[in-house]
Coordinates of C-alpha atoms in Angstrom, one line a residue:
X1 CA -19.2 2.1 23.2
X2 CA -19.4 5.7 24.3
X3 CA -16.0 7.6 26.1
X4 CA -16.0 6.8 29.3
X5 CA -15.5 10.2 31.4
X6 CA -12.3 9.6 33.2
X7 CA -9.4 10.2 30.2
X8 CA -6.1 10.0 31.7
X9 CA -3.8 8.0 29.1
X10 CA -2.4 4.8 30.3
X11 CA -0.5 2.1 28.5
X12 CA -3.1 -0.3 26.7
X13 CA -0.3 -2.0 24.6
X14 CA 3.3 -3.1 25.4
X15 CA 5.8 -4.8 22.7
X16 CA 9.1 -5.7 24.0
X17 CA 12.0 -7.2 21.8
X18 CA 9.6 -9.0 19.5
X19 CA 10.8 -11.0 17.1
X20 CA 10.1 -13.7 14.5
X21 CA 12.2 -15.7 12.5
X22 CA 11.7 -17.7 9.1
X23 CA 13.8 -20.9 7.9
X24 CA 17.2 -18.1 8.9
X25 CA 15.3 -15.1 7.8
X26 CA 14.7 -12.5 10.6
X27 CA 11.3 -11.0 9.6
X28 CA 10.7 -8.5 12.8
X29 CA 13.9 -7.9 14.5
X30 CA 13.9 -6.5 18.2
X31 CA 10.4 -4.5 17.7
X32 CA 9.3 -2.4 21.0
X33 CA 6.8 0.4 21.2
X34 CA 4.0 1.6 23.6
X35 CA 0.5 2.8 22.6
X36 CA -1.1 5.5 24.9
X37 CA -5.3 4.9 25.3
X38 CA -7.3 6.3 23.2
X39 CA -4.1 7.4 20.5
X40 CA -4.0 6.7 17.2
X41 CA -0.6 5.4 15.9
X42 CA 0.8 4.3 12.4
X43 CA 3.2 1.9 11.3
X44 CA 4.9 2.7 7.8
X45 CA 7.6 1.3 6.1
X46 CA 8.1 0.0 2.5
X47 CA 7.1 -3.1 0.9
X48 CA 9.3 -6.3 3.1
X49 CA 9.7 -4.0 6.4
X50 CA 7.9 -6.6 8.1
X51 CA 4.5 -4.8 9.0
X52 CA 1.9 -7.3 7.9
X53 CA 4.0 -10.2 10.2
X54 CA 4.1 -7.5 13.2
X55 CA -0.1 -7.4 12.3
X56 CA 0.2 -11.7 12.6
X57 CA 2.6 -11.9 15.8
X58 CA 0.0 -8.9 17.9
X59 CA -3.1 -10.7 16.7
X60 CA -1.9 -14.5 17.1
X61 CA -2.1 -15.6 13.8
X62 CA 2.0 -16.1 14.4
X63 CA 3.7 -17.4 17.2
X64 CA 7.0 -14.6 17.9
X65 CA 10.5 -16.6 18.5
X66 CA 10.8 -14.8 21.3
X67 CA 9.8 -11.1 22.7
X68 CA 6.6 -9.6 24.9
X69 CA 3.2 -8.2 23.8
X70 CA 1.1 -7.2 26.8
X71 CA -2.2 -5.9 26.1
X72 CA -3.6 -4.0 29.3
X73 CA -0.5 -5.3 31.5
X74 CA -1.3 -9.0 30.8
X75 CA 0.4 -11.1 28.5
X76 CA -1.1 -12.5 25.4
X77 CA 1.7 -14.2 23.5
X78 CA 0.8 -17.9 23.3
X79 CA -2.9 -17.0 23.2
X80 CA -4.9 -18.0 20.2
X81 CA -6.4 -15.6 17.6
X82 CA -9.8 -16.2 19.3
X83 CA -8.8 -15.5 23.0
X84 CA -6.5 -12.6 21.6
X85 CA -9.9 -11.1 20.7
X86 CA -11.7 -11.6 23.9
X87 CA -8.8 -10.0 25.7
X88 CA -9.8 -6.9 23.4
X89 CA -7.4 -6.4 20.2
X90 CA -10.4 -6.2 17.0
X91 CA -8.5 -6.5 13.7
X92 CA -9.9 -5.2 10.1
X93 CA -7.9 -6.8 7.1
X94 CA -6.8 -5.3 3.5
X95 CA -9.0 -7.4 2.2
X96 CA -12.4 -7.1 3.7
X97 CA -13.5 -10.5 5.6
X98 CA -17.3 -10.1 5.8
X99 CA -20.4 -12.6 4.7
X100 CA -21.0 -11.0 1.6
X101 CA -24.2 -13.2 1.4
X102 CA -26.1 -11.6 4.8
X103 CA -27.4 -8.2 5.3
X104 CA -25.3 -5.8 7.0
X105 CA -27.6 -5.8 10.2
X106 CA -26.8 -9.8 10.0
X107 CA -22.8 -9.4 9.9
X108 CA -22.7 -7.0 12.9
X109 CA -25.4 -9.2 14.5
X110 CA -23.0 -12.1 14.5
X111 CA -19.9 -10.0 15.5
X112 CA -22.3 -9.4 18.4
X113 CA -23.9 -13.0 19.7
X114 CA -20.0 -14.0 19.2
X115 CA -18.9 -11.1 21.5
X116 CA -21.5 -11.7 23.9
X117 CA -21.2 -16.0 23.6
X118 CA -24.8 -16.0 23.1
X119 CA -26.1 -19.0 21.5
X120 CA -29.2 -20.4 18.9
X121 CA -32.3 -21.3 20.6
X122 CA -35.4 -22.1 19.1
X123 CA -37.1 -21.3 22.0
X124 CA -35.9 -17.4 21.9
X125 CA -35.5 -15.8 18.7
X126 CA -32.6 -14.0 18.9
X127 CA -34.5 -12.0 16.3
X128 CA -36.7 -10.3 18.8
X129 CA -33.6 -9.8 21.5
X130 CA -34.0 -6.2 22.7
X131 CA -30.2 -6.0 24.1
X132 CA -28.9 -7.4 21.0
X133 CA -31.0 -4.9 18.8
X134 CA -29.7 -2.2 20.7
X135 CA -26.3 -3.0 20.5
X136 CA -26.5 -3.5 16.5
X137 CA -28.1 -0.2 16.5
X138 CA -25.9 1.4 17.7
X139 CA -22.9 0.2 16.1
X140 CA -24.3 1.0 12.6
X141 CA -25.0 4.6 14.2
X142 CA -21.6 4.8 15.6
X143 CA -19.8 3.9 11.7
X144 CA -22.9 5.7 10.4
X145 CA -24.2 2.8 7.9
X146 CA -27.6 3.0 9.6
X147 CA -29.3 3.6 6.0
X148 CA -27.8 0.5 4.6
X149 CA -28.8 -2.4 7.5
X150 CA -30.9 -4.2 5.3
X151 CA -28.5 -3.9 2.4
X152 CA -26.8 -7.2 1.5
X153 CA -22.9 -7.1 1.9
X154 CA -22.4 -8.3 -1.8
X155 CA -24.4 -5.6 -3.2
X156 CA -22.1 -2.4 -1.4
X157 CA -19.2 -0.6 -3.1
X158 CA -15.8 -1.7 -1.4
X159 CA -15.8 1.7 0.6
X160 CA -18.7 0.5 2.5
X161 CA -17.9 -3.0 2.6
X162 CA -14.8 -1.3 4.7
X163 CA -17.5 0.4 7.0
X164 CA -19.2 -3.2 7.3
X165 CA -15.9 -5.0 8.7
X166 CA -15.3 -1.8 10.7
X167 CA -18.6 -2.1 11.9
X168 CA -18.0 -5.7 13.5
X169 CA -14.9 -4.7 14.9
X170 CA -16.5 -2.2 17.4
X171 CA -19.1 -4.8 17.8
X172 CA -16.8 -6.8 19.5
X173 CA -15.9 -4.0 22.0
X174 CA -12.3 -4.0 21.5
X175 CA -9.7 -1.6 23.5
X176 CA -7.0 -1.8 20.6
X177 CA -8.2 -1.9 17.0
X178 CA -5.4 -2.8 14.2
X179 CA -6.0 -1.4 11.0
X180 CA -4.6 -3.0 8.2
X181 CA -4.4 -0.5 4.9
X182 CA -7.3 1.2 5.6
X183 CA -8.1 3.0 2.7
X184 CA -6.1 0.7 -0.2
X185 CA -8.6 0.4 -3.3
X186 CA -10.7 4.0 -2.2
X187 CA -11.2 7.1 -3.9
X188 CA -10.3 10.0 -2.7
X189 CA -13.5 10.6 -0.9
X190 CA -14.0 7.2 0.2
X191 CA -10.4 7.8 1.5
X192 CA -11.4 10.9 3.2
X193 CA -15.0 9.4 4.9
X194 CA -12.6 6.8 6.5
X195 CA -10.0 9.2 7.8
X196 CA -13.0 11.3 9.6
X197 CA -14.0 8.3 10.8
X198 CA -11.7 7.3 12.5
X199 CA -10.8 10.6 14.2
X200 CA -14.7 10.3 15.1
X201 CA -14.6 7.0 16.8
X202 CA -11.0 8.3 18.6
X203 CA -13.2 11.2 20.3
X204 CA -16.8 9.1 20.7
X205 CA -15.4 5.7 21.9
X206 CA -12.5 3.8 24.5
X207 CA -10.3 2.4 21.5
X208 CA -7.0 2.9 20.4
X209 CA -5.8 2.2 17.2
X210 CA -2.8 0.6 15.2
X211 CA -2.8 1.5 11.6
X212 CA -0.6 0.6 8.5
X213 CA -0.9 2.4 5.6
X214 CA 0.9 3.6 2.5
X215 CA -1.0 7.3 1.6
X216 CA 1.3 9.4 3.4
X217 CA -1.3 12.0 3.9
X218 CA -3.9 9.6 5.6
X219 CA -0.6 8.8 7.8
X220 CA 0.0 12.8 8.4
X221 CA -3.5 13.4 8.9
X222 CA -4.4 10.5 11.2
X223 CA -1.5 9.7 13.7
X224 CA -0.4 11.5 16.5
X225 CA 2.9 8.8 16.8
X226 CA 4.6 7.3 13.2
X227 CA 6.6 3.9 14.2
X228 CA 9.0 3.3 10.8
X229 CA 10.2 -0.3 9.9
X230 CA 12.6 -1.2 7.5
X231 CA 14.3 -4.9 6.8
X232 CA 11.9 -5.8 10.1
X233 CA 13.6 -3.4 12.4
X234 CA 12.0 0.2 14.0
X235 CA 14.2 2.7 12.5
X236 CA 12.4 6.3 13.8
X237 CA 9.2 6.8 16.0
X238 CA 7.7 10.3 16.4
X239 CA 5.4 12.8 15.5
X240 CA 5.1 14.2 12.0
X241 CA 7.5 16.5 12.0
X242 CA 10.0 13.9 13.8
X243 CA 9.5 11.5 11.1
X244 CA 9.4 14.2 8.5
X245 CA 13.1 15.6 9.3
X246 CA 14.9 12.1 10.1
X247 CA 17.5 11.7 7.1
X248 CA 17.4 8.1 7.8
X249 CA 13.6 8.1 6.5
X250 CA 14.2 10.2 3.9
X251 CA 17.1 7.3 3.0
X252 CA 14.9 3.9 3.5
X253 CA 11.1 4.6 2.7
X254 CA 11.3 7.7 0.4
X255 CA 14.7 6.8 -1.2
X256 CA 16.1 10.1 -1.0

């Protein structure tokens, strides 16, 4: 998981025209945008601007009615959720999808056999697996839930149930990570111990990251580029103070 040493920014995704389409209801209209490696970008908009079906089309859960999505150069429209992953996009949801009845050391080690298509056998207890130990090691080192391995998922507040799914995310070795409201349902400092780390695993780690969010300051704080949506169409990219100045923001998402 560590940075590798050469960091000159290339494109790791590619959207082009993307588009999706309900029973006559257009729900992302003509959506392009770029992500540098290793960037951190948000996507903001107000309730209906068509993020979470953006989230569906990029990780296959929706088929697009027509447009591009190149991860790396290579296509992945028409690839299945599961194959979407392999090719390297890791997606954490609002709601945390985690097996709230195993350990924490037992979700990530899952995330981890799945990454690495290992398989049950009797005959070598996956248990005792040196590799595999290291690698869960050092993911819960990496989010920093080292302290609570043995913990049971059911038994953690809903800040670190958020470091859990994070967790087996970066256990499957992703190069693009897609956030989905990060911090809905924290307090302020769970907010916080999210925001630093995810600028932590920006610096320490190969990924780049996708985020949606509504708290304006976790947008501010975290992304270098802001993509806006409104009624399923980009209406400004840029940097904060980009975003911050366009009148057409101002209009749409903070109804000024």
């Amino acid at each position: 998981m560590k940075k590798s040493v050469n960091t000159s920014s290339h494109s790791v995704l590619k959207v082009s025209n993307l588009t999706k389409d309900f029973s006559g209801i257009r729900a992302v209209n003509q959506v392009s945008f770029e992500l540098s490696s290793g960037s951190i970008t948000a996507v903001i908009g107000p309730n209906g601007a068509g993020k979470t079906t953006l989230y569906n089309l990029l990780s296959g859960n929706l088929a697009p009615t027509s447009g591009s999505v190149k991860l790396e150069g290579k296509e992945i429209v028409g690839l299945t959720p599961d194959r979407i992953v392999q090719a390297g996009i890791g997606r954490s949801f609002q709601i945390t999808s985690v097996f709230p009845n195993l350990s924490v050391e037992q979700n990530i080690r899952v995330a981890v056999i799945s990454r690495q298509q290992k398989q049950f056998d009797f005959w070598n207890n996956l248990e005792s697996d040196r590799a595999l130990n290291e690698a869960i090691r050092e993911i819960l080192n990496l989010v920093g839930i080292e302290t609570l391995a043995k913990s049971p998922v059911s038994l953690l507040s809903h800040g670190d149930r958020s470091l859990v799914e994070l967790a087996i995310v970066l256990a499957l070795k992703p190069n693009l990570i897609l956030l989905d409201e990060p911090t809905a349902g924290m307090s302020r400092e769970e907010t916080q111990r999210i925001v630093q780390l995810i600028k932590h695993l920006q610096q320490s780690t190969d990924c780049t990251f996708l985020i949606t969010e509504h708290d304006l300051d976790v947008v501010f704080n975290l992304a270098e580029s802001i993509v806006v949506m409104h009624q399923g169409k980009i209406i400004a990219k840029g940097n904060y103070q980009e975003i911050s100045d366009s009148s057409e923001v101002r209009r749409v998402y903070l109804g000024t």
